[in-house]
C-alpha positions as a Python dict, from the first residue, in 0.01 Angstrom:
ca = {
    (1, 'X'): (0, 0, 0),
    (2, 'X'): (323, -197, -113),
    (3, 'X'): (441, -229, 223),
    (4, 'X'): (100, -330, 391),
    (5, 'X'): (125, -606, 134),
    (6, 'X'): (501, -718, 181),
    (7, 'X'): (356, -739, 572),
    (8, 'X'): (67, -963, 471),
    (9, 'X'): (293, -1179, 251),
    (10, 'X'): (553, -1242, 507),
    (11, 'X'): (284, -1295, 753),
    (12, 'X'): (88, -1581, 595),
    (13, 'X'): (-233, -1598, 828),
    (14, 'X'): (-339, -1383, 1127),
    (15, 'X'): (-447, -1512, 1500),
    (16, 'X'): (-738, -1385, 1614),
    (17, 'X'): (-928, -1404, 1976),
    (18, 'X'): (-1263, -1366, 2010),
    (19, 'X'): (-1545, -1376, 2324),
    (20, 'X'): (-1602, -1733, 2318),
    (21, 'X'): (-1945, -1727, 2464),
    (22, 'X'): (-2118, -1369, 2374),
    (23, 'X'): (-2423, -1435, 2120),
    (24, 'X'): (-2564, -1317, 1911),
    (25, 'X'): (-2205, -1117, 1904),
    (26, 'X'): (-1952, -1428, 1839),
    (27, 'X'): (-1929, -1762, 1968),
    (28, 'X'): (-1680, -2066, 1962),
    (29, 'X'): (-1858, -2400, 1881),
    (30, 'X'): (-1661, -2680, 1860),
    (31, 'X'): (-1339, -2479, 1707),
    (32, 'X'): (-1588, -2261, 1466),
    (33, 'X'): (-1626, -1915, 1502),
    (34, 'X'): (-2018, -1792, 1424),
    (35, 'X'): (-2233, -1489, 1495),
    (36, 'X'): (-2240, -1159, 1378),
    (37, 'X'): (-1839, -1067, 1430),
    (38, 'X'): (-1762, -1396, 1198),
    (39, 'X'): (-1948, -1317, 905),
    (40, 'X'): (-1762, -962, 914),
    (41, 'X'): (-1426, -1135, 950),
    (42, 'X'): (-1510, -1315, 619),
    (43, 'X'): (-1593, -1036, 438),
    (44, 'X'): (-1273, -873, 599),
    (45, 'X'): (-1021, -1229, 532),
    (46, 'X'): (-1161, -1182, 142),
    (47, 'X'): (-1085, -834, 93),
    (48, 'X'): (-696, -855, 271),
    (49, 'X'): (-655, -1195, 107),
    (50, 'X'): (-520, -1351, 393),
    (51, 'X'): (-637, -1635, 650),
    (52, 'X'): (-768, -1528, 1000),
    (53, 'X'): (-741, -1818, 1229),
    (54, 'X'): (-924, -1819, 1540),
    (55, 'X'): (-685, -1864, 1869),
    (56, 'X'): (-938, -2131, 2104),
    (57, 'X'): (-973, -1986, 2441),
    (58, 'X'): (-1213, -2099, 2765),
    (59, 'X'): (-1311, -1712, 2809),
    (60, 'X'): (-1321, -1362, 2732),
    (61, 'X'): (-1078, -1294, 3077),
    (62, 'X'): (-847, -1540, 2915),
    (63, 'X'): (-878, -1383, 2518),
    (64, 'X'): (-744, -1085, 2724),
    (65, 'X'): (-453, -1213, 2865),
    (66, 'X'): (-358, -1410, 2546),
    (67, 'X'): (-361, -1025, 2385),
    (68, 'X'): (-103, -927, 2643),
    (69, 'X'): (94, -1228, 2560),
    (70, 'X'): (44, -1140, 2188),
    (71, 'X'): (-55, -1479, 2123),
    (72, 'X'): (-337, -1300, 1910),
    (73, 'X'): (-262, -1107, 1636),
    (74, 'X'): (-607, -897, 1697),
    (75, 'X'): (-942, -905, 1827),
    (76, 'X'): (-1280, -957, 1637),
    (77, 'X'): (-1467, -737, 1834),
    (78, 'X'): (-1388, -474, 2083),
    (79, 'X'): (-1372, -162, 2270),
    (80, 'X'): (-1088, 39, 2334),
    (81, 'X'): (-996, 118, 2698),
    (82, 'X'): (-726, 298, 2900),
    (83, 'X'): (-551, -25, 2995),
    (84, 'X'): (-573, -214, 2638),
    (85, 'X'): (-437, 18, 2445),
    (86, 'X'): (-86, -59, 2619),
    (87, 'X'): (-114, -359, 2398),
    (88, 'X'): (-307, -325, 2099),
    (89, 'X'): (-446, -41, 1886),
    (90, 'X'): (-809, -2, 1764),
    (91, 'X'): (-966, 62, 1427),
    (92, 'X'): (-1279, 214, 1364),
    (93, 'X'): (-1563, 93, 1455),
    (94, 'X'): (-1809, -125, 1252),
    (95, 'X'): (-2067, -241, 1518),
    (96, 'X'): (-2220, 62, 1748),
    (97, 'X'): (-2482, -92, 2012),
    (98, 'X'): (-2700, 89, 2292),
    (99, 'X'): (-2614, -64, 2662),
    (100, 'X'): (-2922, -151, 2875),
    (101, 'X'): (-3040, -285, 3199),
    (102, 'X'): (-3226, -612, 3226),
    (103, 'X'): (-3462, -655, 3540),
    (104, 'X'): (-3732, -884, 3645),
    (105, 'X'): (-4085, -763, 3535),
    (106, 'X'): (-4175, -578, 3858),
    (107, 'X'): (-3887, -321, 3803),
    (108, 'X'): (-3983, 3, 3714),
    (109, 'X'): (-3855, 184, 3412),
    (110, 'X'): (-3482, 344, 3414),
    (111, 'X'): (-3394, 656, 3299),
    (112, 'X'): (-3110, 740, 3538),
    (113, 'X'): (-2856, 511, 3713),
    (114, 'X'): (-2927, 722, 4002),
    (115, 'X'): (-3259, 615, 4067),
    (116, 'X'): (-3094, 276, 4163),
    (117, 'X'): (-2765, 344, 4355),
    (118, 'X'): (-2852, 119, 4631),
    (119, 'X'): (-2910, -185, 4375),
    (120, 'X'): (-2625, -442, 4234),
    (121, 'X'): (-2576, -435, 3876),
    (122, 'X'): (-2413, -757, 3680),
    (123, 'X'): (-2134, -703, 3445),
    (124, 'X'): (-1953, -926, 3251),
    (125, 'X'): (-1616, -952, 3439),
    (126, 'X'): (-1316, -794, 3200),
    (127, 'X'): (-1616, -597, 2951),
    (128, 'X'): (-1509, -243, 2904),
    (129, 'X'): (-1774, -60, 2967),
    (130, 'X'): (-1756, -187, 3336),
    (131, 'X'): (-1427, 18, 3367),
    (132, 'X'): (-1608, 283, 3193),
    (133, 'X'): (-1937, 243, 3378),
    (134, 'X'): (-1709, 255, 3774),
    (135, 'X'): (-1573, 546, 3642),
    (136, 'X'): (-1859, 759, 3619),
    (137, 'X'): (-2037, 599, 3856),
    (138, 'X'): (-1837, 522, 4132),
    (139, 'X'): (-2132, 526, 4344),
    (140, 'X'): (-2298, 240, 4211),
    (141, 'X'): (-2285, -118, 4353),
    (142, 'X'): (-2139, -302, 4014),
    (143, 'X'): (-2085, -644, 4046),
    (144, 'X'): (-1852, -914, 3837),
    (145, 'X'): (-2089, -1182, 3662),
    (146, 'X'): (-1870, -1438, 3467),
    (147, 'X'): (-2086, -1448, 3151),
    (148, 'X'): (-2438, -1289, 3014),
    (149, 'X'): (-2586, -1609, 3107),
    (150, 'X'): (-2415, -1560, 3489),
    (151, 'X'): (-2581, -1227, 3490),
    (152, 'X'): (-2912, -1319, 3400),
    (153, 'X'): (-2960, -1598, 3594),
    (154, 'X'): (-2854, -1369, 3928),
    (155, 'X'): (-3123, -1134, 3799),
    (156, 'X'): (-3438, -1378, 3788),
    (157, 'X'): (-3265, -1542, 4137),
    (158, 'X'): (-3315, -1178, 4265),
    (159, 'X'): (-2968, -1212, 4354),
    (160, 'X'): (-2887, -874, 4184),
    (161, 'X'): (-3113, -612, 4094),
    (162, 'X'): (-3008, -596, 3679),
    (163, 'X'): (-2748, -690, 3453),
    (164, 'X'): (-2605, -440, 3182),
    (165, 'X'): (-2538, -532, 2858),
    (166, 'X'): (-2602, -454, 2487),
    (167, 'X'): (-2940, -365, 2299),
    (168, 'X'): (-2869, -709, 2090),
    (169, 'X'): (-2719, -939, 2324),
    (170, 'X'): (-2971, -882, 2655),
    (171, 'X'): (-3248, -915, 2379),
    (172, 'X'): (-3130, -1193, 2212),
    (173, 'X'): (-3079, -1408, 2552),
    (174, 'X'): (-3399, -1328, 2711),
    (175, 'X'): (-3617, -1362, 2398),
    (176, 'X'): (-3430, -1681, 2357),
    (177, 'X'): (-3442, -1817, 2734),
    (178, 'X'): (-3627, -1569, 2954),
    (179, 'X'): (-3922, -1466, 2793),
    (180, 'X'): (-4210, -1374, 3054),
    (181, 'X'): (-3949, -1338, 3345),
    (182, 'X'): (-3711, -1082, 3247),
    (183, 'X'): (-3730, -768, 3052),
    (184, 'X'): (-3493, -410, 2945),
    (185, 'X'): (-3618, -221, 3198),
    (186, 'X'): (-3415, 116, 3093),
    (187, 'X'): (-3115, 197, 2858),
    (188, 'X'): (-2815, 448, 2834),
    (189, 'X'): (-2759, 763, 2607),
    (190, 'X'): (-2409, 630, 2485),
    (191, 'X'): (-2338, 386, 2235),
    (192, 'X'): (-2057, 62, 2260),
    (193, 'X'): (-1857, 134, 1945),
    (194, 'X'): (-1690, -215, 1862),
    (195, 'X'): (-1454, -241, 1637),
    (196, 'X'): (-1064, -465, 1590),
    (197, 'X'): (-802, -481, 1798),
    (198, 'X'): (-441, -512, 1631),
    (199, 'X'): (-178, -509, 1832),
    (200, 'X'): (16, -226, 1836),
    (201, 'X'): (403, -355, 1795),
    (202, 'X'): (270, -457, 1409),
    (203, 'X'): (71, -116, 1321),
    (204, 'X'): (49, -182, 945),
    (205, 'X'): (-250, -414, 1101),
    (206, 'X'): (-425, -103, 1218),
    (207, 'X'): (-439, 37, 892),
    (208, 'X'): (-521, -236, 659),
    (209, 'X'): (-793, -326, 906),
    (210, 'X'): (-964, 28, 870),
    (211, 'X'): (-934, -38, 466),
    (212, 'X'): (-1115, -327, 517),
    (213, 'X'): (-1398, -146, 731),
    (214, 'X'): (-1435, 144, 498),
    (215, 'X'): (-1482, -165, 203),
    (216, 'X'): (-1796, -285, 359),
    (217, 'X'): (-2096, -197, 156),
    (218, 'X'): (-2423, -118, 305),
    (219, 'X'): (-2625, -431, 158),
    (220, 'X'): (-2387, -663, 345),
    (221, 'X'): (-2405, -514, 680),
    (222, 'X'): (-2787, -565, 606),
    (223, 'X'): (-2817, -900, 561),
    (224, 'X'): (-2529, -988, 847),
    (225, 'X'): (-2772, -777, 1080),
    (226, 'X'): (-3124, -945, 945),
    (227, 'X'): (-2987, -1275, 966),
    (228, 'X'): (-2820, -1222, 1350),
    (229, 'X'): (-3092, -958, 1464),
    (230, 'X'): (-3392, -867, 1301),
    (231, 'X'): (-3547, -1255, 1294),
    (232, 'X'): (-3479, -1277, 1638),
    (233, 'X'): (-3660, -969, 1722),
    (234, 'X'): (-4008, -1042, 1498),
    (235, 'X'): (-4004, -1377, 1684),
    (236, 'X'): (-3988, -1216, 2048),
    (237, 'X'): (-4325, -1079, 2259),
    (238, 'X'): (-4321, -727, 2396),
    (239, 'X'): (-4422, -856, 2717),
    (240, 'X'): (-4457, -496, 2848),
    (241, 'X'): (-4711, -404, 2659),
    (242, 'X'): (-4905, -691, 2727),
    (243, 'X'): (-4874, -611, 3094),
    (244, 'X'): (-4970, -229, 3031),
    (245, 'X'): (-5327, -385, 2862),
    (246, 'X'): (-5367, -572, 3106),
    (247, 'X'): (-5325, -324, 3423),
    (248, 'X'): (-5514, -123, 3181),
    (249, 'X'): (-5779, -353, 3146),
    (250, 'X'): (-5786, -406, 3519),
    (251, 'X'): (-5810, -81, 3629),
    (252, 'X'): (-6154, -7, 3354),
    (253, 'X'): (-6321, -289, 3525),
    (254, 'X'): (-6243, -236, 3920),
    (255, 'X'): (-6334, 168, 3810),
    (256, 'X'): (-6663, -75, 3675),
    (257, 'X'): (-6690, -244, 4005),
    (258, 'X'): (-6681, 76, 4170),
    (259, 'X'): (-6970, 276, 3944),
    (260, 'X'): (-7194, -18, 3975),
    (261, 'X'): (-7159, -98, 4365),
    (262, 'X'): (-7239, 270, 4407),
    (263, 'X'): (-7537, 256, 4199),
    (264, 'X'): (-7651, -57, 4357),
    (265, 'X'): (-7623, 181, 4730),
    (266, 'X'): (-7808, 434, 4549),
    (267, 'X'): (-8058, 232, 4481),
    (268, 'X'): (-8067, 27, 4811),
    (269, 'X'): (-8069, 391, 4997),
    (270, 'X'): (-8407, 495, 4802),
    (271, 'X'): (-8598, 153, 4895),
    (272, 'X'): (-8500, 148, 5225),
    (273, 'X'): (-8602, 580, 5249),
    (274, 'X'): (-8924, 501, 5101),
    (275, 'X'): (-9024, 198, 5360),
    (276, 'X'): (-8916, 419, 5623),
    (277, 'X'): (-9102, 708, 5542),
}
């Protein structure tokens, strides 16, 4: 609209925070913003012809706080919660990922958080879905983890039972770092719907953010997500499988063991009736 563009005129560029260290999500090397939420952005800075500038921070805890003290504009990627949206509003989302557990290899499969109440669970300290998560499940042993990388390396120290994250970023890290020692050992029904944060004393952001959502075609998402996901995936081993085949395998040939020692007795019983009788 004519006023959504008088806004972006007299606002030149816009700030922007992001999770420093959450790939294949985002990450800050060296002052560059890459992964999945940066080649959205781009698409997103072309169509609102204006500059998005990234706003350097040492962690996600500390993106937060820098939204409180509006030093950003909005956020790349993110989920509303009760507590956030006293600062900022939230568009739509464009990203919608499945949460799972990661576990070492012995751990059985997950279908209910139940099953595990006695356990600790890693979550990345300040993630939404932890407030979420303690909410429904207040009697669950959650635990803070300062990064994915925190979290996982608790898990293979057996220091906590499983870490929760997303479908994409617990894949991408173990096939990356952990493969053979950690798999997703079970997965929730809801999805984590990520989309922008604008902050909410400037609302014309909200709205020509949503625009630029709605803009995205279908091809582009596709080759953001094949170049971010899909490689990643054909290069990683479904080590569960190979572990079903091989308990598989195991149990044919002690069943084997088994048929053959009791033939051999079968036989040994017959020699040793007939030089008896």
């Amino acid at each position: 609209t004519k006023k959504e563009r008088k806004y972006l005129q007299k606002k030149k560029s816009i700030s922007m925070c992001i999770d420093p260290d959450w790939m294949p999500f985002e990450k800050n090397i060296n002052g560059k913003h890459i992964g999945i939420s940066a080649d959205y952005i781009k698409l997103f800075e072309k169509d609102i012809k204006t500059p998005i500038k990234m706003i350097e921070t040492k962690n996600w805890t500390e993106s937060l706080e820098f939204g409180k003290q509006r030093k950003c504009d909005i956020f790349s990627l993110v989920m509303p919660t009760k507590e956030r949206k006293q600062y900022y509003d939230f568009t739509k989302p464009y990203l919608k990922i499945p949460l799972v557990i990661a576990s070492n290899l012995e751990a059985p499969f997950i279908d209910n958080l139940n099953q595990i109440e006695n356990k600790k669970l890693g979550i990345v300290k300040g993630y939404a879905y932890g407030e979420i998560l303690r909410e429904e499940y207040p009697n669950i042993n959650f635990v803070d983890v300062n990064n994915i990388n925190d979290g996982l390396e608790k898990v293979r120290n057996h220091e906590i039972f499983g870490f929760i994250g997303t479908l994409v970023t617990v894949g991408y890290h173990i096939q990356k770092n952990y493969i053979g020692e950690l798999k997703i050992s079970g997965k929730f029904d809801k999805t984590w719907n990520l989309g922008i944060g604008t902050r909410n004393d400037e609302p014309e952001l909200k709205t020509i953010f949503d625009k630029a959502i709605s803009s995205i075609k279908k091809d582009q998402e596709r080759v953001i997500q094949n170049k971010w996901i899909s490689v990643n995936y054909e290069k990683g081993f479904d080590y569960e499988t190979l572990n079903e085949i091989l308990l598989y395998l195991i149990g044919i040939f002690l069943i084997s063991s088994l048929i053959y020692r009791q033939y051999l007795l079968k036989r040994l019983n017959k020699k040793l009736y007939k030089e008896i009788k």
